[in-house]
CSV table of C-alpha atoms in Angstrom, one decimal:
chain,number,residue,atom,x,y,z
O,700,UNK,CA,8.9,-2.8,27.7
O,701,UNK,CA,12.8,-2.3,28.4
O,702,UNK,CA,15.2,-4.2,26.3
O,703,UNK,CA,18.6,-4.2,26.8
O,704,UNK,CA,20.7,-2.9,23.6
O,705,UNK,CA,23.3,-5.7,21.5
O,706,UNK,CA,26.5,-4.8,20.6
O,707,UNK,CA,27.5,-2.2,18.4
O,708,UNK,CA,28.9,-5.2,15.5
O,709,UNK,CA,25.8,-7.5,16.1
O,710,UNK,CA,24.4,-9.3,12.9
O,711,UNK,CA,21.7,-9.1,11.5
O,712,UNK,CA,21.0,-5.4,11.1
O,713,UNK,CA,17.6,-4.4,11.1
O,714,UNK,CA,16.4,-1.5,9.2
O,715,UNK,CA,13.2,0.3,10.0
O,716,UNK,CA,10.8,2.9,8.9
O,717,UNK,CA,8.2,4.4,10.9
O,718,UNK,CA,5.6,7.3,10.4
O,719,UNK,CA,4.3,7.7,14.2
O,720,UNK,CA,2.6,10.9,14.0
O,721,UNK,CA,5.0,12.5,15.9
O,722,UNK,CA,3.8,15.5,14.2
O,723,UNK,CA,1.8,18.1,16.0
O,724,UNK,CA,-0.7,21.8,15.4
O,725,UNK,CA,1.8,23.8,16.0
O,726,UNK,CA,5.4,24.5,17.0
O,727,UNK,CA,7.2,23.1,20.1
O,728,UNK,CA,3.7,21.1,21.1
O,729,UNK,CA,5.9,18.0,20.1
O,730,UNK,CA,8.5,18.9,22.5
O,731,UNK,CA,5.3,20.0,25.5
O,732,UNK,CA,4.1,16.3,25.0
O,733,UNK,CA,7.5,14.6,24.8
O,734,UNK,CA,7.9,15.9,28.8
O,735,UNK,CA,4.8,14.5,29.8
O,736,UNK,CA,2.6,11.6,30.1
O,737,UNK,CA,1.2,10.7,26.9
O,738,UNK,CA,-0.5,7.7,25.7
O,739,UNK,CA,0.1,8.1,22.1
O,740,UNK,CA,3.8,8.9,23.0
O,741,UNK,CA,3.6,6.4,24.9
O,742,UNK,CA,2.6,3.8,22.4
O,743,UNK,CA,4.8,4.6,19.7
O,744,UNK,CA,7.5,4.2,22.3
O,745,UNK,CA,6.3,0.6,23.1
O,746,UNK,CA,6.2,-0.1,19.1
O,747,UNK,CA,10.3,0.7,18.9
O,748,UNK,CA,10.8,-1.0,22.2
O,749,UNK,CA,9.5,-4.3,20.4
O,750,UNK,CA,11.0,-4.0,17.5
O,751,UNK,CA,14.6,-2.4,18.1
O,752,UNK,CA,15.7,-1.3,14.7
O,753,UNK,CA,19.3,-0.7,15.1
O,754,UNK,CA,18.6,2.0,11.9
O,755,UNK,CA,15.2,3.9,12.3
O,756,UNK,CA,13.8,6.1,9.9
O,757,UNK,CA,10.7,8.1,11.1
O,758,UNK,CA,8.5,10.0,9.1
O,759,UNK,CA,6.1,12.4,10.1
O,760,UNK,CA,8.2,13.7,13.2
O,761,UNK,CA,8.4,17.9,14.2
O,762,UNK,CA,11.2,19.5,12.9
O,763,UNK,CA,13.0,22.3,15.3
O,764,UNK,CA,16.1,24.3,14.4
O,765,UNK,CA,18.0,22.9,17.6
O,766,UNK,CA,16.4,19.6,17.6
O,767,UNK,CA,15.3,19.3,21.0
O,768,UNK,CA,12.1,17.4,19.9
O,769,UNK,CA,14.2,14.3,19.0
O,770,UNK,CA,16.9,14.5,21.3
O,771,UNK,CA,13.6,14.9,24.0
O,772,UNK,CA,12.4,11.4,22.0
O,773,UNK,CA,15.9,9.8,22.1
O,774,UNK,CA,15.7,10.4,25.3
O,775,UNK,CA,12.3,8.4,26.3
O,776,UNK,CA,13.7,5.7,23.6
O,777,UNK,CA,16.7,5.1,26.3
O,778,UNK,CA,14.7,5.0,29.0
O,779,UNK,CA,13.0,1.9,27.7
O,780,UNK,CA,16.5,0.1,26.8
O,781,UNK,CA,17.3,1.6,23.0
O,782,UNK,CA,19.9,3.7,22.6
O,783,UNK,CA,20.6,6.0,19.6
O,784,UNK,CA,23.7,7.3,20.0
O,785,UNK,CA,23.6,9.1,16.1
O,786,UNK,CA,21.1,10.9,14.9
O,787,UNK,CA,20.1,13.4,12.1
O,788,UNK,CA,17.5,15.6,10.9
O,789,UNK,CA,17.4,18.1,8.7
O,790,UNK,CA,14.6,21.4,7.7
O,791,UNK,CA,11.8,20.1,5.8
O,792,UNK,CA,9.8,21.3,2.6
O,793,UNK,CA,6.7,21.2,5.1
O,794,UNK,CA,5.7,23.9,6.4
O,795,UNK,CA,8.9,26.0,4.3
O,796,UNK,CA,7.0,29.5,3.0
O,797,UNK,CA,7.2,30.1,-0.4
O,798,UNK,CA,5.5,34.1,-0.6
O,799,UNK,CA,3.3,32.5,-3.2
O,800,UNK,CA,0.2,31.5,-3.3
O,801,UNK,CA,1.2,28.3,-4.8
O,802,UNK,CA,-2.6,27.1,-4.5
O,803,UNK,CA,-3.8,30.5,-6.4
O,804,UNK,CA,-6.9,30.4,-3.7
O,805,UNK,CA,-6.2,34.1,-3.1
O,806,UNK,CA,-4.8,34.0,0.2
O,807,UNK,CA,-1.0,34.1,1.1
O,808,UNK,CA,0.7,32.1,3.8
O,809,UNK,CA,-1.3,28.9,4.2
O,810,UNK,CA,-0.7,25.6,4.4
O,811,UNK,CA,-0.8,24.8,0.6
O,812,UNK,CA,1.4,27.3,0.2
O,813,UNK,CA,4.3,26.3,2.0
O,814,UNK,CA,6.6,23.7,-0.4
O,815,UNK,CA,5.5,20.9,1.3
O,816,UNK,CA,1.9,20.8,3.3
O,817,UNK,CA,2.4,22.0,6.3
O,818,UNK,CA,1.2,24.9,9.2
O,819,UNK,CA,4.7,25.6,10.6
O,820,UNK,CA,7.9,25.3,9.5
O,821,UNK,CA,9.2,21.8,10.0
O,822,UNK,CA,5.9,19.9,10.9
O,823,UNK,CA,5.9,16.7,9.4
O,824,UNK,CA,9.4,15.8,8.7
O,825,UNK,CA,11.5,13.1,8.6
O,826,UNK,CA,14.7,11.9,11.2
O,827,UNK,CA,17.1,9.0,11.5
O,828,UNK,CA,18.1,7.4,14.7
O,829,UNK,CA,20.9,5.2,14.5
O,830,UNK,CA,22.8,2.7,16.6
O,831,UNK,CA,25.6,3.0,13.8
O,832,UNK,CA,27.8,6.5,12.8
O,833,UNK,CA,25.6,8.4,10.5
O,834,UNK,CA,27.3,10.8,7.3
O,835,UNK,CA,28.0,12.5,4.9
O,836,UNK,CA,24.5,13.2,4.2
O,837,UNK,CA,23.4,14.4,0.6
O,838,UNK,CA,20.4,16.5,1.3
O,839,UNK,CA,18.3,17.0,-1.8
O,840,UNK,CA,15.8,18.4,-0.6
O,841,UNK,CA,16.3,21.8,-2.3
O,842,UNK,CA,16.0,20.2,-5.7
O,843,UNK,CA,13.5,21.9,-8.0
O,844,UNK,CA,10.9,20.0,-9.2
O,845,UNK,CA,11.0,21.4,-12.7
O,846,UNK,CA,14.8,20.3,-13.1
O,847,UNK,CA,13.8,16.2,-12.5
O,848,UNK,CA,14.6,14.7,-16.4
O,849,UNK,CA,11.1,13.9,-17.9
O,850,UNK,CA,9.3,15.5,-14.5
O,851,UNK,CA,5.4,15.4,-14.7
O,852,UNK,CA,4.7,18.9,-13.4
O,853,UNK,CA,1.5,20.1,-14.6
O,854,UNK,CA,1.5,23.8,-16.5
O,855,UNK,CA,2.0,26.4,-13.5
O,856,UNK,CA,2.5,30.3,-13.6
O,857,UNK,CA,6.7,30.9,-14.0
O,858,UNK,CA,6.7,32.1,-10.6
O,859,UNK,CA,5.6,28.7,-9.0
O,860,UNK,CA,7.6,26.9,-11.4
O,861,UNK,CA,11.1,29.2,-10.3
O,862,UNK,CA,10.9,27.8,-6.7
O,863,UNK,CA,8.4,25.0,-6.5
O,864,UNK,CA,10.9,22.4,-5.4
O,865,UNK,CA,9.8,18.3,-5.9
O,866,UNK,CA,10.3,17.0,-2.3
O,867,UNK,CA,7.1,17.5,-0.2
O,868,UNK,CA,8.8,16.2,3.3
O,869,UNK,CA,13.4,15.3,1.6
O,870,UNK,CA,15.2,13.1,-0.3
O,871,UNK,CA,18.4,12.0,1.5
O,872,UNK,CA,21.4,9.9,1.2
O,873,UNK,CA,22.3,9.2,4.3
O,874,UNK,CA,25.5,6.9,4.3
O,875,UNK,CA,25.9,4.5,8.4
O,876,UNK,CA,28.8,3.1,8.8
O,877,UNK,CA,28.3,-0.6,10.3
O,878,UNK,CA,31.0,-3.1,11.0
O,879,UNK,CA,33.5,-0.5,9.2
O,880,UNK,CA,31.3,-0.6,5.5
O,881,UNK,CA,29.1,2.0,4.5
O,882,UNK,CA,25.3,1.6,3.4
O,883,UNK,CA,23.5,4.2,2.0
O,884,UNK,CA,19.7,5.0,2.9
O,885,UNK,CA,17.5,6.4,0.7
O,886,UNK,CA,15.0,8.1,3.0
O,887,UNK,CA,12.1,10.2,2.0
O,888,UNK,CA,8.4,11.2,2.6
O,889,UNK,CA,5.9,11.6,-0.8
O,890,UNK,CA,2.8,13.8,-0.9
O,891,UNK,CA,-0.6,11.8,-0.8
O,892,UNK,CA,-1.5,11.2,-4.7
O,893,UNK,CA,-4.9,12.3,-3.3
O,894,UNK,CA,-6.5,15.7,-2.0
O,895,UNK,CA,-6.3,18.1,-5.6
O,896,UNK,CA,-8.0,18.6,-8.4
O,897,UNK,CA,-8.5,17.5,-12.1
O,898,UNK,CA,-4.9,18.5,-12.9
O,899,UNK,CA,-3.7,15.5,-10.3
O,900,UNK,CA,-1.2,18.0,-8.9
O,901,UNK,CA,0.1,15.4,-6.1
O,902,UNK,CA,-0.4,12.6,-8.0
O,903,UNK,CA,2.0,13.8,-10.6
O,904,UNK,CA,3.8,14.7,-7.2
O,905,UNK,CA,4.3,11.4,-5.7
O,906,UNK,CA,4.9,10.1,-8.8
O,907,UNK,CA,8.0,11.9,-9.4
O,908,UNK,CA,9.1,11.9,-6.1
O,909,UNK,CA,9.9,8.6,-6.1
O,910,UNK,CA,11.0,9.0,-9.8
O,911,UNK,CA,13.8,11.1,-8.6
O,912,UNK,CA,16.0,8.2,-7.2
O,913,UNK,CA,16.4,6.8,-10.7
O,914,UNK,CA,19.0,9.1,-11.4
O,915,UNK,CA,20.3,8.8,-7.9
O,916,UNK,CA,21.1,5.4,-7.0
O,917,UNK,CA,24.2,5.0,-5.7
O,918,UNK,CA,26.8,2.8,-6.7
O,919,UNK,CA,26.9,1.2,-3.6
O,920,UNK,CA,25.0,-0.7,-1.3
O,921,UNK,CA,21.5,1.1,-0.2
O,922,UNK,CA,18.5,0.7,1.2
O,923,UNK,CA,15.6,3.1,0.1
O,924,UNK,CA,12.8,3.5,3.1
O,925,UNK,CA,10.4,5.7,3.8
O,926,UNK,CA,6.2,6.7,3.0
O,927,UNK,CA,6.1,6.3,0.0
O,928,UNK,CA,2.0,7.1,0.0
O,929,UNK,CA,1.7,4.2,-2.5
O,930,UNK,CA,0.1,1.1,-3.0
O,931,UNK,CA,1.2,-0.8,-6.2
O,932,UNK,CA,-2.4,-2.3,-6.6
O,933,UNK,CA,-5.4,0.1,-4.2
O,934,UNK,CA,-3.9,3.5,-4.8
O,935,UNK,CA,-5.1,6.6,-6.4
O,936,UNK,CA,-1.7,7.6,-7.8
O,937,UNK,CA,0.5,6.3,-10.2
O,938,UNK,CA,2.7,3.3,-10.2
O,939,UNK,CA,5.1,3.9,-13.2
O,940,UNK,CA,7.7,5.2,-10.7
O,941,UNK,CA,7.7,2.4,-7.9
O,942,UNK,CA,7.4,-0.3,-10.8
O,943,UNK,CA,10.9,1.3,-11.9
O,944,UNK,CA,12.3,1.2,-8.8
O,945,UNK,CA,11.4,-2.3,-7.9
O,946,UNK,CA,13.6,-3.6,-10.7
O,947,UNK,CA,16.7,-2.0,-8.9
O,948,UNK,CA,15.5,-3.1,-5.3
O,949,UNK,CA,14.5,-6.3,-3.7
O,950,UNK,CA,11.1,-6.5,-1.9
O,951,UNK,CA,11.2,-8.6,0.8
O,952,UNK,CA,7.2,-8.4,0.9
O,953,UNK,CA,7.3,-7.7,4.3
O,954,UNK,CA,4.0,-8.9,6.2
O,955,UNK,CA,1.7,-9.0,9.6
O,956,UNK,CA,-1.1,-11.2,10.9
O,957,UNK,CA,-2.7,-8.0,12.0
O,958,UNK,CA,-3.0,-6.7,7.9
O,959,UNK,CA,-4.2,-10.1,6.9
O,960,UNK,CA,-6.9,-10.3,9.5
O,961,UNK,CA,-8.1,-6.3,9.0
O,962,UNK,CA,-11.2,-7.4,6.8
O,963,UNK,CA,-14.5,-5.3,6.5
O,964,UNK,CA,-16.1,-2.6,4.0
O,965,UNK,CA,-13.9,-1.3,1.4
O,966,UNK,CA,-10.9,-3.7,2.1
O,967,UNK,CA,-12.9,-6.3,1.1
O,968,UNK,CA,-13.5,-5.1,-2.4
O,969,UNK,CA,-8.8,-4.6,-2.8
O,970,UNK,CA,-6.7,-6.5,-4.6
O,971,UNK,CA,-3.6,-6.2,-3.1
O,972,UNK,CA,-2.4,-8.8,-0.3
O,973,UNK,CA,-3.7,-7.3,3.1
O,974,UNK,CA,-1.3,-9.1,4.6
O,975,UNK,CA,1.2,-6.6,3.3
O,976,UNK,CA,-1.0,-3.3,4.0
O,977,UNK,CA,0.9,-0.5,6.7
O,978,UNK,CA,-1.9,1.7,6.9
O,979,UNK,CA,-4.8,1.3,9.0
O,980,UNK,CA,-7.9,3.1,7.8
O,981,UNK,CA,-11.3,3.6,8.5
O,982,UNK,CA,-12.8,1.1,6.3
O,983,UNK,CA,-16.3,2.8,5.8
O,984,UNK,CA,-14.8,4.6,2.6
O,985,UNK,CA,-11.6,4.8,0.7
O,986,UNK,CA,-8.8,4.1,0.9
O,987,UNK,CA,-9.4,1.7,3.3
O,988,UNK,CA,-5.8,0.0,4.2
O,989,UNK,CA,-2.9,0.4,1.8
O,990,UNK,CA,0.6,-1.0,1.8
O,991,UNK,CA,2.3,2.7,1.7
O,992,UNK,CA,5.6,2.1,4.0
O,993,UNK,CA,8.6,0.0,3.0
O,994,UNK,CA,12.3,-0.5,3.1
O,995,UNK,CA,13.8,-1.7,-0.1
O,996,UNK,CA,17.1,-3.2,0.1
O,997,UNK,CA,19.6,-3.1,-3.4
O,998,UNK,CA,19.7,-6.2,-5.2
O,999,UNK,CA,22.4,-8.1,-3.8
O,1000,UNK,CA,21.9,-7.5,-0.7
O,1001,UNK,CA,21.0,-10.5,1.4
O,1002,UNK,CA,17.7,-10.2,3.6
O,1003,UNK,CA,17.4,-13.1,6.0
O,1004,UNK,CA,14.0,-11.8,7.4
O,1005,UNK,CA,11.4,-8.6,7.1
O,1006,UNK,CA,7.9,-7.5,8.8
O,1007,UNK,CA,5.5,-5.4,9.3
O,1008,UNK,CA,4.5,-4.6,13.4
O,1009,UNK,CA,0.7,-5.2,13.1
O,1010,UNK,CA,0.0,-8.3,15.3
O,1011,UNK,CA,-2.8,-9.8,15.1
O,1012,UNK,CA,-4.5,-9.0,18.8
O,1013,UNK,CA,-3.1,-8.5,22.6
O,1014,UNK,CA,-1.6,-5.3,24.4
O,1015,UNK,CA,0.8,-4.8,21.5
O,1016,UNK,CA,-1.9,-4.9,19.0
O,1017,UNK,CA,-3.6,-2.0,21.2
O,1018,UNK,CA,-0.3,-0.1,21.2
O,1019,UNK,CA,0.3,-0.1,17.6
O,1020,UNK,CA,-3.5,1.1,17.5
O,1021,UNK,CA,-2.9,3.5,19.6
O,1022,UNK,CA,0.6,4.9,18.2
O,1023,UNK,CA,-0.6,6.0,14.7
O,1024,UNK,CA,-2.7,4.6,11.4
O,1025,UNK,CA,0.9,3.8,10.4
O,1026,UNK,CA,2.8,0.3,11.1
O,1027,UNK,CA,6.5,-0.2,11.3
O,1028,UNK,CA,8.2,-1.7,8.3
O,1029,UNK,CA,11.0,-3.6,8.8
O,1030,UNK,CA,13.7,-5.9,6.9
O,1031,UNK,CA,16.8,-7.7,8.6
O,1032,UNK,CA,20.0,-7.5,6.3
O,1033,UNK,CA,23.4,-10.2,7.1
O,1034,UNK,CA,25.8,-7.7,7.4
O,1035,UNK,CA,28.7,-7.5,6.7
């Protein structure tokens, strides 16, 4: 669907966040499937093409050094009528070797042994597409877990502790210039709480990870986004952090028709508000969907409207199907 783009000044600015699966088995596929025809591609395309964030945050997109992947993306964006001018990206903990065997399985070099999950370096990370100038950017995504004030890092051997660093995917602040004022957005990626053992390795994880903007919030107007891999009420992991964070944040309790009409199996037995969920999964077994994607606003702020892209039925319903078990989160701000 093309659209045609507004104005650079228009109001209300809508802020997104997006995991797609963008993310691929190995290195440059992204960029192979980005040149051809693609339905899931395809899809994800249509999503952004309905919704037209003017500032897009996408999670679980293909890092590459020269980022031809996303300029390749950009690229099919503006051919459907949505033009990002500014853009960023920076290396990932995914996929980053360590030389250790972080996972003490006996085997160097694999995926758990990278400082964030990942086959390759750069799979899975994070980008920002924006109508609006983007920087500085504060990358802290080099920050050792082990130096987060009252950090929840299980016991691990010296070694692990000297270089394991607390972002999975990155913690940015990434400050956009709209309409001649800044706004600051707080992106990241957590680790699933799930997938460890009895020492809750990524729970602890995802906990913390979130826990890190505490100390980070900036004295000016910000908006923290991202995958949080969270839901405050049907998750595995722990809520301490988010609960902390809400009190500096507004949620907009962003919702869809599709979410509150996704009944069956173990959704039926949640207590949160489907209405709210963001992830679409197979309901058969847990989790089942989960609210795990948001864009918080700082208090203050003034939100005149939010969502989440799950409708309810019709072609677009297929195409957010079709894009990724991951629906758009977005939230309207009046600015200035």
């Amino acid at each position: 669907m093309a659209v045609a783009a507004l104005p650079a000044t228009a109001a209300p600015l809508r802020i997104a966040t997006y995991s797609p699966d963008l993310s691929r088995d190995g290195p440059g596929l992204l960029l192979r499937d980005l040149g051809r025809e693609d339905a899931q591609i395809a899809a994800v395309v249509a999503v952004l093409a309905e919704t037209r964030p003017d500032i897009l945050l996408l999670t679980d997109f293909d890092w590459d050094f020269d980022g031809k992947a996303l300029d390749a993306f950009a690229a099919r964006l503006a051919q459907a009528g949505l033009d990002y001018p500014h853009r960023f990206a920076a290396r990932p903990n995914s996929g980053t070797a360590t030389g250790l065997d972080l996972d003490a399985d006996g085997r160097l070099g694999t995926a758990d042994d990278a400082q964030g999950f990942g086959e390759f370096t750069g799979q899975g990370g994070m980008a920002i597409l924006s109508r609006h100038p983007i920087g500085p950017v504060t990358d802290y995504t080099d920050a050792l877990w082990r130096d987060l004030p009252g950090n929840l890092m299980p016991a691990l051997p010296e070694e692990v502790r000297a270089v394991r660093r607390l972002s999975s995917t990155g913690h940015w602040d990434a400050v956009v210039t709209v309409a001649g004022r800044p706004l600051h957005l707080l992106a990241m990626s957590a680790t699933p709480p799930v997938f460890d053992g009895p020492e809750d390795l990524n729970g602890r994880r995802n906990h913390d990870e979130l826990a890190f903007w505490l100390g980070h919030l900036p004295d000016a107007p910000f908006v923290l986004a991202g995958n949080l891999n969270l839901d405050p009420q049907d998750s595995e992991g722990r809520p301490q952090a988010l609960a902390q964070v809400m009190a500096h944040v507004t949620d907009p309790l962003p919702r869809s028709a599709g979410g509150a009409a996704a009944k069956g199996g173990v959704n039926d037995s949640q207590k949160g508000d489907p209405g709210l969920d963001t992830g679409d999964w197979p309901d058969d077994k847990p989790p089942g969907n989960l609210r795990v994607d948001y864009v918080l606003p700082a208090k203050g702020l003034k939100i005149t409207d939010s969502g989440v892209f799950w409708p309810a039925e019709g072609p677009l319903a297929k195409a957010a199907l079709t894009a990724s078990a991951h629906r758009l989160v977005w939230v309207e701000l009046d600015w200035p």
